[in-house]
Short mmCIF file of C-alpha atoms in Angstrom, two decimals:
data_model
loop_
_atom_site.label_atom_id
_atom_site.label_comp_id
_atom_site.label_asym_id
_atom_site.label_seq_id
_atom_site.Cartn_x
_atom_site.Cartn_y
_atom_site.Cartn_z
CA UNK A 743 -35.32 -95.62 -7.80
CA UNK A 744 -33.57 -98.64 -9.54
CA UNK A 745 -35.06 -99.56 -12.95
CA UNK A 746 -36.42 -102.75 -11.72
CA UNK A 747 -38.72 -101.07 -9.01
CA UNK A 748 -42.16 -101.16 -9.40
CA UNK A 749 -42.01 -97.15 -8.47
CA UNK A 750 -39.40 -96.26 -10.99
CA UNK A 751 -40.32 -93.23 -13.73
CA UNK A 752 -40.32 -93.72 -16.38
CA UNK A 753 -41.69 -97.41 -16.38
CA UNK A 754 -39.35 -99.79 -17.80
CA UNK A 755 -39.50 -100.06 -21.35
CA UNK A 756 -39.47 -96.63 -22.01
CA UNK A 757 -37.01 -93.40 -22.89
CA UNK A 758 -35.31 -93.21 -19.67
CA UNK A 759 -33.39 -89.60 -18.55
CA UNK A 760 -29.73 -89.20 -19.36
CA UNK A 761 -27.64 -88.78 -16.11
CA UNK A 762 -26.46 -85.05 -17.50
CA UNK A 763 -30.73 -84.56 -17.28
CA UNK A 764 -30.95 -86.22 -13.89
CA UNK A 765 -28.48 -83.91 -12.35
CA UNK A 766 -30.25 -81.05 -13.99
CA UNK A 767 -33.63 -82.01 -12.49
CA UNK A 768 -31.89 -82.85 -9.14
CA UNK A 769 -29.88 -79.45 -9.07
CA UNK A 770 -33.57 -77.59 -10.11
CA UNK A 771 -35.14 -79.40 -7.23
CA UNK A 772 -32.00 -78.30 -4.92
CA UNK A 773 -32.58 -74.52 -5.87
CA UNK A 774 -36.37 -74.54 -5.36
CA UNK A 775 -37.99 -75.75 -8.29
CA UNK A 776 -39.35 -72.96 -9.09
CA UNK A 777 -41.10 -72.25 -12.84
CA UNK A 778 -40.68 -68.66 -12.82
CA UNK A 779 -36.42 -68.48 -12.06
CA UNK A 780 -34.40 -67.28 -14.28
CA UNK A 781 -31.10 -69.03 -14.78
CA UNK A 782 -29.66 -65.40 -15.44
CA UNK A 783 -30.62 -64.61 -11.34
CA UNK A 784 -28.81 -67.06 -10.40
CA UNK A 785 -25.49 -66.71 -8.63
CA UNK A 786 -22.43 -67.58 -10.90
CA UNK A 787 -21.82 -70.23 -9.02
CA UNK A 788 -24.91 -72.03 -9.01
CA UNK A 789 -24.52 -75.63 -11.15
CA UNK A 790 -27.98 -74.83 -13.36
CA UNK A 791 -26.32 -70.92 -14.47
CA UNK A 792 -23.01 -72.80 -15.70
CA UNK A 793 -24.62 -75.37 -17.42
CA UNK A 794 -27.84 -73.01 -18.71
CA UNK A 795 -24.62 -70.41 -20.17
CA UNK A 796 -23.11 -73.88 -21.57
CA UNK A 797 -26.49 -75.21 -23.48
CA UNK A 798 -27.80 -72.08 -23.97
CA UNK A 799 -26.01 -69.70 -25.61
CA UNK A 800 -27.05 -68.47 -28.94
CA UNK A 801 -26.30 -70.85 -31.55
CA UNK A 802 -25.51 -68.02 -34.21
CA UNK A 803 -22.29 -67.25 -32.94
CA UNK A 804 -20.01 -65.79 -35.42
CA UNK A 805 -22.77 -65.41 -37.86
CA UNK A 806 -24.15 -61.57 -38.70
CA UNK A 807 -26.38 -59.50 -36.95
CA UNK A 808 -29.71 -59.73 -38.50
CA UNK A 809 -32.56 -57.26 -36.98
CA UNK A 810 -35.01 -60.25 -37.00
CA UNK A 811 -38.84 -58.78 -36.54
CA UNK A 812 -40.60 -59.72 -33.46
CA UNK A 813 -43.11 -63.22 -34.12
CA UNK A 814 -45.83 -62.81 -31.01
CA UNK A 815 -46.13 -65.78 -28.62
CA UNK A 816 -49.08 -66.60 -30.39
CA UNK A 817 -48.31 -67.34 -33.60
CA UNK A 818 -45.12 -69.48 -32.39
CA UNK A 819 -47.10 -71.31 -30.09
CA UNK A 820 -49.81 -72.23 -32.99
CA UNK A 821 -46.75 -72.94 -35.48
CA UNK A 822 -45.85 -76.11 -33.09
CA UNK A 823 -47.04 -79.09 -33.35
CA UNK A 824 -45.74 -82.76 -32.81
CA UNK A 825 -44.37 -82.58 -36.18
CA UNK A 826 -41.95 -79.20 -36.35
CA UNK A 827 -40.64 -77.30 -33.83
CA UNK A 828 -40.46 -73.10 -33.29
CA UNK A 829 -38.87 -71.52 -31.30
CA UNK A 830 -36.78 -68.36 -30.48
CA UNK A 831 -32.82 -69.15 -30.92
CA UNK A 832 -32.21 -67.67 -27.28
CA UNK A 833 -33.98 -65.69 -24.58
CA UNK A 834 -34.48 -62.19 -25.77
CA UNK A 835 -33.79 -63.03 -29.33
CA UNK A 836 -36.24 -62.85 -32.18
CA UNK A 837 -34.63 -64.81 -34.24
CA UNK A 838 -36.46 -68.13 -34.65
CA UNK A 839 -35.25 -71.64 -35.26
CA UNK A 840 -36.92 -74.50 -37.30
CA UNK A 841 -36.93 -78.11 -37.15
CA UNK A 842 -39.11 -80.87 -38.37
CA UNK A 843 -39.92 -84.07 -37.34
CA UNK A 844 -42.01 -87.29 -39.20
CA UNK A 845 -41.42 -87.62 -42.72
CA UNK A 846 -44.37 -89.44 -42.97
CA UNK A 847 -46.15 -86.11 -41.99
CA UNK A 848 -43.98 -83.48 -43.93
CA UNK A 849 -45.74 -81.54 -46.89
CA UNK A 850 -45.13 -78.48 -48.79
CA UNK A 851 -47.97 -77.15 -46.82
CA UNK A 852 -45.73 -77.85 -43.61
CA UNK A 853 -43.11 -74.99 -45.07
CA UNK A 854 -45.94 -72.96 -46.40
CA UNK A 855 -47.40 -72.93 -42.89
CA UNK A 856 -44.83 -70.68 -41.68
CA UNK A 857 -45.29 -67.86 -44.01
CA UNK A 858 -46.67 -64.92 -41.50
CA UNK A 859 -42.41 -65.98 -39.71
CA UNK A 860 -40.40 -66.00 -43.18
CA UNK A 861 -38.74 -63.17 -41.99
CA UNK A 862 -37.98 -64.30 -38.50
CA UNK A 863 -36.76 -67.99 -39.30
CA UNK A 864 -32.71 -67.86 -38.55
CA UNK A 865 -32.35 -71.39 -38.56
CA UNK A 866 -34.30 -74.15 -40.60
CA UNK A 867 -33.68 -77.50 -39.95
CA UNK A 868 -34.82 -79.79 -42.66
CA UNK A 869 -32.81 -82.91 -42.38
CA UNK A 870 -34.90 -86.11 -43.42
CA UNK A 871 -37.43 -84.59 -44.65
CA UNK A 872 -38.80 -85.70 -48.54
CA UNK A 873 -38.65 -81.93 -49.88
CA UNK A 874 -41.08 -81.48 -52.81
CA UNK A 875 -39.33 -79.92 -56.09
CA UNK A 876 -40.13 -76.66 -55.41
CA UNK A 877 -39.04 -76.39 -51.45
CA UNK A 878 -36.37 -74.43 -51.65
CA UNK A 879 -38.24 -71.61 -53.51
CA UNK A 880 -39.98 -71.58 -50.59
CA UNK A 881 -37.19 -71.59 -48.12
CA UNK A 882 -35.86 -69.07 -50.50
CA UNK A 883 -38.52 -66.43 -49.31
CA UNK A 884 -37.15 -66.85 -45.63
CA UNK A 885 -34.91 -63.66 -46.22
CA UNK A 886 -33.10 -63.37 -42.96
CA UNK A 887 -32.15 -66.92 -42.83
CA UNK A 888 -28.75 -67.74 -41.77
CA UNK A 889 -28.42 -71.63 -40.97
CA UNK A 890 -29.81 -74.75 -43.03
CA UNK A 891 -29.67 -78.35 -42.78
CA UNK A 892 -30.44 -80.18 -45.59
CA UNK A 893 -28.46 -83.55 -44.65
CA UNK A 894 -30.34 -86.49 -45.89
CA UNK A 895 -32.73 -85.24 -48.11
CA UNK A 896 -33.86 -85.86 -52.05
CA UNK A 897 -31.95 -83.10 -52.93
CA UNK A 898 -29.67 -82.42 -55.48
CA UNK A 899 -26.47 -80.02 -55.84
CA UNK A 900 -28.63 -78.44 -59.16
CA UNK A 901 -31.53 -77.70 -57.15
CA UNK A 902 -29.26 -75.38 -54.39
CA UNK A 903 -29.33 -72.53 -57.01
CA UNK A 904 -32.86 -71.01 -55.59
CA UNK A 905 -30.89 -70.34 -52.61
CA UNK A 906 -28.70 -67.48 -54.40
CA UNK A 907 -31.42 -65.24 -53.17
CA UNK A 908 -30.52 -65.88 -49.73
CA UNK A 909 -28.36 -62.72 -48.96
CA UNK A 910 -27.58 -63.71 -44.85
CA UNK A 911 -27.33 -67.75 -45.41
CA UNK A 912 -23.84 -67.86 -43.74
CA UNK A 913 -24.22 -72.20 -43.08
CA UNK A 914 -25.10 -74.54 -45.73
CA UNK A 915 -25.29 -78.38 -44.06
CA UNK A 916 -25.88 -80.71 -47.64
CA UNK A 917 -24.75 -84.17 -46.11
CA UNK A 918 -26.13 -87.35 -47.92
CA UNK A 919 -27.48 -85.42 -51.09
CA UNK A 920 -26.35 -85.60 -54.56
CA UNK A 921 -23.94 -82.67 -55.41
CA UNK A 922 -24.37 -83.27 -59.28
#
C-alpha cells in the first residue's frame, strides 16, 4: 500500500522496509512462506538461494581455520538482549559474532557477561562503545578471536598492546581512535 494509506505497515512515521527487503519478503511469500525452508533446498535458481549465498556467506573468508567449540542454543539465546547481539557467523558454524548496541547501556559487565563464549567469539564488534581501561584485557581472553572493530571508541594506540596475546586476530578495525 502507498505510504499515505491508512492500511500501510509500517504506519507513517516509522522505519519503513528497504525495497532490496520488500523483494525478499515478496519472493518468501512467492515460495511458500514457510519458517522451516532452508535456503540451501532451494533450487539454484530460486531469487531467495542467490541472494541468501550473496548475504550469507561466512564473513571470515580468507581468515584461518579456527576449531571454535560448540556454545548451546541456550546460552546464545540468554547472551542477547536489546543491547548486544550473538550469534553464530553462518549456519553450521560455531564460530560466534559480537556486536553491541546503546552506549548509554554498555559496561564492563556487558564484556564480562560473555565469559562461558570467550572461546567461541570470532568476531567482536565494539564500535561506539565507551570501553573502560581495562576492556581489552578482557577481549584479550577471547582466544580464538579473529575480527575486531574498535572504530570510534576512547581508545588509544598505547592501550592495543593487551591484544599481543591474541594469537588468531587476523583484522584490526581502529578508525576514530588516537594512535599515540
Amino acid at each position: 500500500l502507498p505510504l499515505e494509506d491508512k492500511e500501510h505497515m509500517p504506519p507513517k512515521g516509522k522505519v519503513q522496509p528497504t525495497p532490496e527487503e520488500v523483494t525478499l519478503i515478496a519472493e518468501w511469500i512467492k515460495a511458500g512462506a514457510s519458517f522451516t525452508q532452508k535456503f540451501i533446498a532451494l533450487p539454484d535458481s530460486s531469487w531467495l538461494r542467490q541472494w541468501a549465498v550473496q548475504h550469507f556467506q561466512p564473513r571470515q573468508q580468507g581468515l584461518m581455520a579456527v576449531a571454535y567449540p560448540a556454545a548451546s542454543g541456550s546460552e546464545v539465546a540468554a547472551l542477547n538482549n536489546p543491547n548486544r547481539l550473538v550469534q553464530p557467523l553462518a549456519a553450521g558454524e560455531n564460530g560466534l559474532s559480537v556486536r553491541f548496541f546503546n552506549r548509554h547501556t554498555f559496561t564492563k559487565a556487558s564484556l564480562t557477561d560473555l565469559e562461558p563464549v570467550y572461546a567461541s567469539v570470532a568476531e567482536l564488534n565494539l564500535t561506539g562503545m565507551p570501553l573502560p581501561p581495562d576492556a581489552l584485557e578482557i577481549v584479550a581472553q577471547m582466544k580464538n578471536l579473529q575480527v575486531l572493530h574498535l572504530n570510534q571508541t576512547e581508545l588509544t594506540g598505547a592501550s592495543l598492546s593487551s591484544l599481543t596475546a591474541l594469537k588468531h586476530l587476523a583484522k584490526l578495525s581502529v578508525n576514530g581512535i588516537a594512535l599515540k
